[in-house]
Coordinates of C-alpha atoms in Angstrom, one line a residue:
Chain A
M22 CA 51.9 180.4 -4.3
A23 CA 52.8 177.4 -5.5
K24 CA 54.9 175.2 -3.4
L25 CA 58.0 174.0 -5.1
V26 CA 58.3 170.2 -4.5
S27 CA 60.0 167.2 -5.8
L28 CA 58.2 164.9 -8.1
A29 CA 57.7 162.3 -5.6
E30 CA 56.5 164.7 -3.0
G31 CA 54.3 166.7 -5.5
V32 CA 52.5 163.3 -6.8
A33 CA 52.4 161.8 -3.1
Q34 CA 50.7 164.8 -1.6
L35 CA 48.5 165.8 -4.7
V36 CA 47.1 162.5 -6.4
H37 CA 44.9 159.9 -4.0
D38 CA 43.3 156.5 -4.9
G39 CA 39.8 157.1 -6.2
D40 CA 40.5 160.6 -7.2
V41 CA 39.7 162.1 -10.7
V42 CA 43.0 163.1 -12.7
A43 CA 43.4 165.0 -15.7
L44 CA 46.9 164.4 -17.1
E45 CA 46.9 167.2 -20.2
G46 CA 49.4 168.0 -22.9
F47 CA 48.2 167.5 -26.8
T48 CA 50.9 165.7 -28.2
H49 CA 53.6 168.0 -26.8
L50 CA 54.3 169.0 -23.3
I51 CA 52.9 165.4 -21.9
P52 CA 53.5 164.9 -18.4
F53 CA 55.2 161.5 -18.9
A54 CA 57.5 161.6 -15.6
A55 CA 54.7 162.3 -13.5
G56 CA 52.6 159.6 -14.8
H57 CA 55.5 157.1 -14.4
E58 CA 55.8 158.1 -10.7
I59 CA 51.8 158.0 -10.4
I60 CA 52.4 154.2 -11.6
R61 CA 55.3 153.6 -8.7
Q62 CA 53.4 155.0 -6.0
G63 CA 50.6 152.3 -6.9
R64 CA 47.6 154.6 -7.2
R65 CA 44.5 152.9 -7.8
D66 CA 41.2 153.4 -8.7
L67 CA 41.8 156.8 -10.5
T68 CA 39.0 158.3 -13.1
L69 CA 41.5 159.2 -15.4
V70 CA 40.5 162.3 -17.9
R71 CA 42.2 163.0 -21.2
M72 CA 41.5 164.4 -24.2
T73 CA 43.8 162.1 -26.2
P74 CA 44.7 159.1 -23.9
D75 CA 47.6 158.0 -25.9
V76 CA 50.9 156.2 -24.7
I77 CA 51.2 157.6 -21.3
Y78 CA 47.4 156.5 -20.5
D79 CA 48.1 153.1 -22.0
Q80 CA 50.7 152.8 -19.6
L81 CA 48.7 153.7 -16.4
I82 CA 45.7 151.7 -18.1
G83 CA 48.1 148.8 -18.3
A84 CA 49.9 149.3 -14.9
G85 CA 46.1 148.7 -13.4
C86 CA 45.5 152.3 -11.8
A87 CA 42.8 153.1 -13.8
R88 CA 38.9 152.3 -13.1
R89 CA 37.3 154.5 -15.6
L90 CA 38.5 156.9 -18.4
V91 CA 36.9 160.0 -19.7
F92 CA 38.3 160.9 -22.9
S93 CA 37.8 161.8 -26.8
W94 CA 40.7 159.6 -28.9
G95 CA 42.6 156.8 -27.4
G96 CA 45.0 156.3 -30.0
N97 CA 49.1 156.4 -30.8
P98 CA 49.1 159.3 -32.8
G99 CA 50.3 158.3 -36.4
V100 CA 51.0 154.5 -35.6
G101 CA 47.8 152.9 -34.4
S102 CA 46.0 151.6 -31.7
L103 CA 46.5 151.6 -27.9
H104 CA 47.3 147.6 -27.2
R105 CA 46.5 148.3 -23.6
F106 CA 43.7 150.2 -23.7
R107 CA 42.3 147.9 -26.0
D108 CA 43.3 144.7 -23.8
A109 CA 41.6 146.5 -21.0
V110 CA 38.1 147.4 -22.9
Q111 CA 38.1 144.1 -24.4
H112 CA 39.4 141.6 -22.2
A113 CA 39.5 143.9 -18.9
W114 CA 43.2 143.1 -18.3
P115 CA 44.7 144.0 -15.7
R116 CA 40.9 144.9 -14.5
P117 CA 38.1 146.4 -16.4
L118 CA 37.7 150.0 -17.4
E119 CA 34.9 152.1 -17.7
L120 CA 34.6 154.6 -20.2
E121 CA 33.3 157.8 -21.1
E122 CA 33.7 159.0 -24.4
H123 CA 33.4 162.4 -25.6
S124 CA 34.4 164.6 -29.0
H125 CA 37.4 167.0 -28.7
A126 CA 35.2 169.7 -29.1
G127 CA 32.8 168.6 -26.2
M128 CA 35.7 167.9 -24.0
A129 CA 37.8 171.0 -24.7
N130 CA 34.2 172.9 -23.9
R131 CA 34.0 170.7 -20.5
Y132 CA 37.5 172.1 -19.1
V133 CA 36.6 175.8 -20.3
A134 CA 33.1 175.2 -18.4
G135 CA 35.3 173.9 -15.1
A136 CA 37.7 177.0 -15.6
S137 CA 35.0 179.3 -15.7
G138 CA 32.9 177.9 -12.8
L139 CA 29.9 177.3 -15.0
P140 CA 28.3 173.8 -14.5
F141 CA 28.0 172.8 -18.3
A142 CA 29.1 174.1 -21.7
V143 CA 27.0 174.2 -24.7
L144 CA 28.3 173.8 -28.0
R145 CA 27.4 172.5 -31.9
G146 CA 28.3 168.9 -31.5
Y147 CA 27.3 165.5 -31.5
T148 CA 24.5 165.9 -33.2
G149 CA 23.5 162.6 -35.5
T150 CA 26.1 160.9 -34.0
D151 CA 25.7 157.5 -31.5
L152 CA 27.8 159.3 -29.0
P153 CA 25.0 160.7 -26.9
R154 CA 23.1 157.3 -26.6
H155 CA 26.1 155.4 -25.0
T156 CA 27.4 159.0 -23.0
T157 CA 24.3 160.2 -21.0
N158 CA 26.5 163.7 -20.1
I159 CA 25.5 164.5 -23.5
R160 CA 22.3 166.5 -23.6
P161 CA 20.4 168.7 -25.9
I162 CA 19.6 172.1 -24.7
T163 CA 17.1 174.8 -26.0
C164 CA 18.5 178.2 -26.9
P165 CA 16.3 180.8 -24.6
F166 CA 16.9 183.4 -27.0
T167 CA 16.5 181.8 -30.3
G168 CA 15.0 178.4 -29.6
E169 CA 17.5 176.7 -31.6
T170 CA 18.6 172.9 -30.1
L171 CA 22.3 172.8 -29.1
T172 CA 24.4 170.3 -27.0
A173 CA 25.2 170.8 -23.2
V174 CA 27.9 168.9 -21.8
P175 CA 28.9 169.3 -17.9
A176 CA 31.9 170.9 -16.6
L177 CA 35.0 168.8 -15.9
R178 CA 36.4 169.6 -12.5
P179 CA 39.4 167.3 -11.8
D180 CA 40.6 166.5 -8.3
V181 CA 43.9 167.5 -9.6
T182 CA 45.4 168.3 -13.0
V183 CA 48.8 167.5 -13.8
V184 CA 50.7 169.2 -16.6
H185 CA 54.3 169.6 -18.2
A186 CA 55.6 173.1 -18.9
Q187 CA 59.1 174.6 -19.8
R188 CA 59.7 176.8 -16.8
A189 CA 58.7 178.2 -13.5
D190 CA 60.3 181.2 -11.4
R191 CA 60.8 180.5 -7.6
N192 CA 57.0 181.9 -6.9
G193 CA 55.9 179.1 -8.7
N194 CA 54.7 181.0 -12.1
V195 CA 54.6 178.9 -14.7
Q196 CA 55.4 179.7 -18.5
M197 CA 54.7 177.6 -21.5
W198 CA 54.7 178.0 -25.2
G199 CA 54.0 176.1 -28.4
I200 CA 51.3 173.8 -28.6
T201 CA 49.6 174.5 -25.2
G202 CA 46.4 172.5 -26.1
V203 CA 44.2 172.8 -23.2
Q204 CA 46.1 172.9 -20.5
K205 CA 45.6 176.2 -18.9
E206 CA 41.8 175.4 -19.1
A207 CA 42.7 171.7 -17.4
V208 CA 44.7 173.4 -14.5
L209 CA 42.1 176.3 -13.7
A210 CA 39.1 173.7 -13.7
A211 CA 41.0 171.2 -11.2
H212 CA 40.8 171.3 -7.1
R213 CA 44.3 171.0 -7.2
S214 CA 47.6 171.2 -9.6
L215 CA 50.8 169.9 -10.1
V216 CA 53.3 171.6 -12.6
T217 CA 56.4 170.1 -13.6
V218 CA 58.7 171.7 -15.5
E219 CA 61.9 171.6 -17.4
E220 CA 63.8 174.1 -15.2
I221 CA 63.2 176.6 -12.5
V222 CA 64.8 180.0 -13.4
D223 CA 65.2 183.2 -11.2
E224 CA 63.9 185.1 -13.8
W225 CA 62.5 184.0 -17.5
E226 CA 62.5 186.1 -20.5
P227 CA 59.4 186.3 -22.4
V228 CA 58.7 184.1 -25.2
P229 CA 56.2 184.8 -28.0
G230 CA 52.7 183.2 -28.1
Q231 CA 53.4 182.1 -24.3
V232 CA 50.7 181.1 -21.5
V233 CA 51.5 182.2 -18.2
L234 CA 49.9 180.3 -15.2
P235 CA 50.4 182.5 -12.1
G236 CA 51.9 180.7 -9.4
W237 CA 49.0 181.6 -7.1
A238 CA 47.0 179.8 -9.7
V239 CA 48.9 176.5 -9.3
T240 CA 49.1 174.1 -6.2
A241 CA 52.8 173.0 -6.8
V242 CA 55.8 172.9 -9.2
A243 CA 58.6 170.2 -9.2
E244 CA 61.6 170.6 -11.5
V245 CA 61.9 167.3 -13.9
P246 CA 64.4 167.7 -16.7
G247 CA 63.1 165.8 -19.5
G248 CA 59.8 165.0 -17.8
A249 CA 57.5 165.1 -21.1
H250 CA 59.9 162.3 -22.5
P251 CA 58.8 160.8 -25.5
S252 CA 56.7 163.9 -25.8
Y253 CA 58.6 167.0 -26.0
A254 CA 59.0 170.5 -24.6
H255 CA 59.3 172.9 -27.4
G256 CA 62.6 174.8 -26.9
Y257 CA 64.1 171.9 -24.9
S258 CA 63.6 168.8 -27.1
V259 CA 62.0 167.0 -30.0
R260 CA 59.6 164.4 -30.0
D261 CA 60.7 161.1 -29.7
N262 CA 58.9 160.0 -32.8
D263 CA 60.9 156.4 -32.6
F264 CA 59.7 155.9 -29.0
Y265 CA 55.9 156.1 -30.4
R266 CA 56.7 153.8 -33.3
D267 CA 58.6 151.2 -30.9
W268 CA 55.7 151.3 -28.3
D269 CA 53.6 149.7 -30.8
A270 CA 55.7 146.3 -30.2
V271 CA 56.4 146.7 -26.9
S272 CA 52.6 147.3 -25.8
R273 CA 51.4 144.4 -27.9
H274 CA 51.5 141.7 -25.6
R275 CA 51.1 141.8 -21.6
D276 CA 54.5 140.3 -20.8
T277 CA 56.5 142.5 -22.7
F278 CA 54.5 145.4 -21.3
R279 CA 55.3 144.1 -18.0
A280 CA 59.0 144.2 -18.8
W281 CA 59.2 147.7 -20.2
L282 CA 57.3 148.6 -17.1
D283 CA 59.8 146.9 -14.7
E284 CA 62.7 148.1 -16.2
H285 CA 61.7 151.8 -17.3
V286 CA 59.3 152.8 -14.6
H287 CA 59.8 150.8 -11.6
R288 CA 63.6 150.2 -11.6
A289 CA 64.1 153.4 -12.9
G290 CA 62.6 154.9 -10.1
A291 CA 64.5 152.8 -7.6
A292 CA 67.9 154.1 -9.4
A293 CA 66.5 157.7 -8.9
Chain B
M13 CA 53.0 147.6 -64.8
A14 CA 52.5 151.0 -63.4
D15 CA 55.3 152.7 -61.9
W16 CA 53.1 154.0 -58.9
T17 CA 51.0 151.8 -56.6
A18 CA 47.4 152.0 -55.6
D19 CA 47.9 154.0 -52.1
E20 CA 50.0 156.5 -54.4
M21 CA 47.0 157.1 -57.0
M22 CA 44.7 157.5 -53.7
T23 CA 47.0 159.8 -52.2
V24 CA 47.3 162.0 -55.7
A25 CA 43.8 162.0 -56.6
A26 CA 42.8 163.0 -53.1
A27 CA 45.3 165.9 -53.0
R28 CA 43.9 167.3 -56.5
Q29 CA 40.8 167.8 -54.7
L30 CA 42.3 170.4 -52.8
R31 CA 41.7 173.9 -53.7
D32 CA 44.5 176.2 -53.8
G33 CA 43.6 179.0 -51.2
T34 CA 41.4 177.3 -49.1
A35 CA 41.6 176.4 -45.4
C36 CA 41.6 172.2 -44.8
F37 CA 40.9 170.9 -41.4
V38 CA 43.8 167.9 -41.6
G39 CA 43.4 164.9 -39.8
I40 CA 46.7 162.7 -39.4
G41 CA 47.8 160.0 -41.6
L42 CA 46.9 159.9 -45.2
P43 CA 44.6 163.0 -44.7
S44 CA 48.0 164.7 -43.9
T45 CA 49.8 163.4 -46.4
A46 CA 47.9 164.3 -49.3
A47 CA 47.0 167.7 -47.9
N48 CA 50.6 168.6 -47.6
L49 CA 51.2 166.8 -51.2
A50 CA 48.5 169.4 -52.5
R51 CA 50.4 172.5 -50.9
A52 CA 53.7 171.5 -52.4
T53 CA 52.1 170.9 -56.1
H54 CA 49.2 172.9 -57.1
A55 CA 47.8 174.3 -54.0
P56 CA 50.9 176.5 -52.5
N57 CA 48.4 178.6 -50.5
L58 CA 46.2 175.8 -49.1
V59 CA 45.9 176.7 -45.4
L60 CA 46.5 173.5 -43.1
I61 CA 44.9 173.3 -40.0
Y62 CA 45.7 171.1 -37.2
E63 CA 43.4 170.0 -34.3
S64 CA 46.4 171.0 -32.4
G65 CA 45.9 174.4 -32.5
C66 CA 48.3 175.1 -35.3
L67 CA 46.7 177.5 -38.3
G68 CA 48.4 177.7 -41.4
A69 CA 50.9 175.0 -40.7
K70 CA 53.4 174.8 -43.6
P71 CA 55.6 171.7 -42.8
D72 CA 58.4 170.5 -44.8
R73 CA 58.4 167.2 -43.7
L74 CA 55.4 164.7 -42.6
P75 CA 54.4 165.0 -38.9
L76 CA 54.3 161.9 -37.3
S77 CA 51.2 163.1 -34.7
I78 CA 49.1 166.5 -35.4
G79 CA 51.3 168.1 -32.7
D80 CA 54.8 167.6 -33.7
G81 CA 56.9 170.7 -33.5
V82 CA 57.3 171.5 -37.0
L83 CA 53.6 172.6 -37.2
A84 CA 53.7 174.9 -34.1
D85 CA 56.9 176.4 -35.9
T86 CA 55.8 177.0 -39.3
A87 CA 52.4 178.2 -38.4
D88 CA 50.7 181.6 -38.8
A89 CA 49.2 180.9 -35.5
V90 CA 49.2 178.7 -32.8
V91 CA 46.2 178.6 -30.6
S92 CA 44.6 176.5 -28.1
V93 CA 42.4 173.5 -28.7
P94 CA 39.2 175.5 -27.3
E95 CA 39.7 177.9 -29.5
V96 CA 40.5 175.9 -32.8
F97 CA 37.1 174.1 -32.3
N98 CA 34.9 177.2 -30.8
Y99 CA 36.5 180.1 -32.8
W100 CA 37.6 178.5 -35.9
L101 CA 35.7 175.0 -36.7
Q102 CA 32.1 175.9 -34.9
P103 CA 31.3 179.0 -36.9
G104 CA 32.1 177.3 -40.2
R105 CA 35.3 179.3 -41.1
I106 CA 37.2 176.0 -42.5
D107 CA 36.0 175.3 -46.0
V108 CA 37.1 171.7 -46.0
G109 CA 37.4 168.8 -43.5
F110 CA 39.7 165.9 -44.2
L111 CA 38.9 162.7 -42.9
G112 CA 39.8 158.8 -42.9
A113 CA 37.6 156.2 -41.8
A114 CA 37.4 152.8 -40.4
Q115 CA 34.1 151.9 -41.9
L116 CA 31.8 154.2 -44.1
D117 CA 28.2 153.2 -45.2
R118 CA 26.4 154.4 -48.7
Y119 CA 25.7 157.8 -47.1
G120 CA 28.9 158.5 -46.1
N121 CA 28.6 158.2 -42.4
I122 CA 31.7 157.3 -40.6
N123 CA 32.6 155.2 -38.0
T124 CA 36.0 155.3 -35.6
T125 CA 34.9 154.2 -32.4
V126 CA 33.9 150.4 -32.1
V127 CA 33.4 147.5 -34.7
G128 CA 31.6 144.4 -34.0
G129 CA 30.2 143.1 -30.6
D130 CA 28.3 145.8 -28.9
Y131 CA 29.5 148.8 -27.4
D132 CA 30.6 148.0 -24.4
T133 CA 32.0 144.9 -25.5
P134 CA 33.3 145.4 -29.0
K135 CA 35.1 143.1 -31.2
V136 CA 37.7 146.0 -31.9
R137 CA 37.8 149.0 -30.2
L138 CA 39.2 152.0 -32.2
P139 CA 40.2 155.5 -30.7
G140 CA 37.4 157.2 -30.9
A141 CA 35.9 160.4 -32.2
G142 CA 38.5 162.9 -31.6
G143 CA 37.7 166.2 -33.8
A144 CA 35.9 164.4 -36.4
P145 CA 32.4 164.4 -35.6
E146 CA 32.6 168.5 -35.7
I147 CA 34.7 168.5 -38.7
A148 CA 31.9 166.6 -40.2
A149 CA 29.2 168.8 -39.4
S150 CA 30.8 172.2 -39.5
C151 CA 33.3 172.6 -42.5
G152 CA 32.1 173.8 -45.6
E153 CA 32.4 170.3 -47.2
V154 CA 34.2 166.9 -46.1
V155 CA 36.7 165.0 -48.3
V156 CA 37.5 161.4 -47.0
I157 CA 40.1 159.3 -47.8
V158 CA 39.8 155.6 -47.3
R159 CA 40.9 152.3 -48.6
Q160 CA 38.0 150.4 -50.4
D161 CA 37.7 146.7 -49.3
L162 CA 34.3 144.8 -47.7
R163 CA 35.7 145.3 -44.1
T164 CA 35.6 148.9 -44.5
F165 CA 32.7 149.7 -47.4
T166 CA 29.7 148.5 -45.1
E167 CA 25.8 148.2 -45.6
R168 CA 25.5 149.7 -42.0
V169 CA 28.5 151.4 -40.1
D170 CA 28.3 149.4 -36.7
F171 CA 28.8 153.1 -34.6
V172 CA 27.7 156.6 -36.3
T173 CA 31.0 158.9 -34.7
S174 CA 30.7 161.8 -37.7
V175 CA 27.5 162.1 -39.7
G176 CA 27.6 162.2 -43.5
Y177 CA 24.0 162.4 -45.1
G178 CA 22.8 160.6 -42.4
T179 CA 19.7 158.0 -43.5
G180 CA 19.4 159.9 -46.9
P181 CA 18.1 163.4 -48.2
G182 CA 17.2 166.1 -45.8
D183 CA 19.0 164.4 -42.7
R184 CA 21.5 167.2 -42.5
E185 CA 18.9 169.7 -42.8
R186 CA 16.7 168.2 -40.4
L187 CA 19.6 167.4 -37.8
G188 CA 20.8 171.3 -38.2
L189 CA 24.2 170.2 -39.5
R190 CA 25.6 173.5 -40.8
G191 CA 28.4 172.3 -43.7
G192 CA 27.5 170.5 -46.6
G193 CA 28.8 167.3 -45.8
P194 CA 30.9 164.4 -48.0
R195 CA 31.8 166.0 -51.1
V196 CA 33.8 163.5 -52.4
V197 CA 35.5 160.0 -51.3
I198 CA 39.0 158.9 -52.6
T199 CA 39.8 155.5 -52.6
D200 CA 42.7 153.0 -53.9
L201 CA 40.1 151.9 -56.5
G202 CA 38.3 155.4 -57.5
V203 CA 36.4 158.4 -56.7
L204 CA 32.8 158.5 -55.0
E205 CA 30.3 161.2 -55.2
P206 CA 27.0 161.9 -53.3
D207 CA 23.9 161.3 -55.7
P208 CA 22.6 165.0 -56.2
V209 CA 19.2 163.9 -55.3
T210 CA 19.5 160.4 -53.4
R211 CA 22.6 161.4 -51.2
E212 CA 23.8 158.1 -52.3
L213 CA 27.7 157.6 -52.7
T214 CA 28.4 157.1 -56.4
L215 CA 31.2 155.7 -58.1
T216 CA 32.1 158.2 -60.7
H217 CA 35.7 157.8 -61.7
L218 CA 38.0 154.5 -61.6
H219 CA 41.7 154.7 -61.3
P220 CA 43.9 153.2 -64.2
G221 CA 43.8 149.7 -64.1
V222 CA 40.7 149.3 -62.3
T223 CA 37.4 147.5 -63.2
R224 CA 34.0 148.6 -61.9
E225 CA 33.6 145.0 -61.3
Q226 CA 36.3 145.2 -58.8
A227 CA 35.0 148.3 -57.0
R228 CA 31.8 146.4 -56.8
A229 CA 33.3 143.6 -55.0
A230 CA 35.1 145.8 -52.9
T231 CA 31.9 147.5 -51.4
G232 CA 29.7 146.0 -48.9
W233 CA 26.5 147.4 -50.5
D234 CA 25.4 147.3 -53.6
L235 CA 27.1 150.2 -55.2
A236 CA 26.0 152.6 -57.3
V237 CA 28.1 153.2 -60.3
A238 CA 27.8 156.3 -62.8
E239 CA 26.6 155.6 -66.6
A240 CA 30.3 155.9 -67.3
P241 CA 32.7 156.4 -64.8
A242 CA 35.5 158.8 -66.1
A243 CA 39.2 157.3 -65.8
T244 CA 41.4 159.3 -63.2
A245 CA 44.4 160.7 -64.8
P246 CA 47.3 158.5 -63.5
P247 CA 49.7 160.1 -61.3
T248 CA 52.3 162.5 -63.1
A249 CA 56.1 162.3 -62.3
H250 CA 56.3 165.6 -60.6
E251 CA 53.4 164.3 -58.3
L252 CA 55.0 161.2 -57.6
A253 CA 58.5 162.5 -57.1
V254 CA 56.9 165.3 -54.5
L255 CA 55.1 162.6 -52.7
R256 CA 57.6 159.9 -52.5
A257 CA 60.1 162.9 -51.3
L258 CA 57.6 163.9 -48.5
E259 CA 57.4 159.7 -47.5
A260 CA 61.1 159.7 -47.7
T261 CA 60.8 162.5 -44.8
K262 CA 58.4 160.1 -42.6
S263 CA 60.5 157.1 -43.0
D264 CA 63.9 159.2 -41.7
R265 CA 63.3 158.2 -38.5
R266 CA 66.2 159.8 -36.6
R267 CA 65.4 163.3 -38.5
Q268 CA 62.4 164.7 -36.2

């Protein structure tokens, strides 16, 4: 059964320097609070994995937690580019960032292979693009039945996956609904998992379209109300689109970013 | 003076390309605006598919991201991200892929990855591929919406993120890409369509008030122009009213 822990305990026990860490959540249910805790605990040399490294990874990269990024789309959705990500790639600030770049279809299938206990996934993808030239983890493969050439990508097996969900019960069974993205696959692909939830309840009502992660498949659960903000938790909160728009100005310069980090991550943690 | 902007003309012209009853894979930004305009005007049964897993979304306001709650609330089905790519896009179930571009070449190849320098030390690092490579490969056809200027319409794209017609006729077939490729490119100046034989993008329509010289001057290669480019019909009052009402839902910052 998953252990019920505080956020600080969960991050301290499950996320280590040098780990391969996936924080998933496709626009919805992004584990921002857990990302901030990783920054506060000063994790370094992480390989960060995420299909859509948006604002949360901009913050982790800008804070110097990452050595390497494995991803398929790095932007601020509907707003523009990620300035901390750009600064790291273009100017190695605050430190160099290695990239391993894929498409969404490739990343999704890599998680599926990891969750399935397979060494690789096969898909129709990447053909004719320049991605295989730069990402050695994209290789052609011949179908043994038809002779057709397809594309293979290796399984993703993060050391730890962190996701946010709506609810858990006291046995650590996790319930999420709405846009559930690739969270289930990312948790099942990982060696360890930490799930933050809006609330821990004695018993939950079923919800249409829900995804349930059984407690015995999850390492730890932490109750963190609002832990997805400025992303959202369907049924609990709405996406704070203003925050995403405002992030463009906050993150554009190193000093405004540092000031934001001090006020909203470091000092917020000290107050908690 | 026309009482509409070049961007409005572009969005209206793009919306008109979407046929009622078809399924359309929608990227965020200009494609999402145009697809929602189409659904609110001539194509009420257009099926909007967002890569967040929302199939048949019917938003009453423009989402800022591909995963806004309004998309899940109004969708026929919400599926996982592996499912949207593996079960819906990959087998060719989606009629139209609707994409933007940072750079585009004469064969409709798209770059959204890096500009300038080289891959490891680019001048500008862009967001990257997202769903686009497989959308461009597997949808029945692709509609591109992009502003036309020398920075964007380049002789060669610095990085091929999504394949149009590759280096010319036969390339898609040789690569085994199953979808038809770019059918039309809508810009703020006009409409380009691939030549049926050479596959090279050819200017076939000019928006009202735009000259072929303007279009050629905004293109980084020797732009092919149809013998007599047609004039795009200007936006109707209805199209403009609906578009502006949609845009207003986006700028109403406190609403979502």
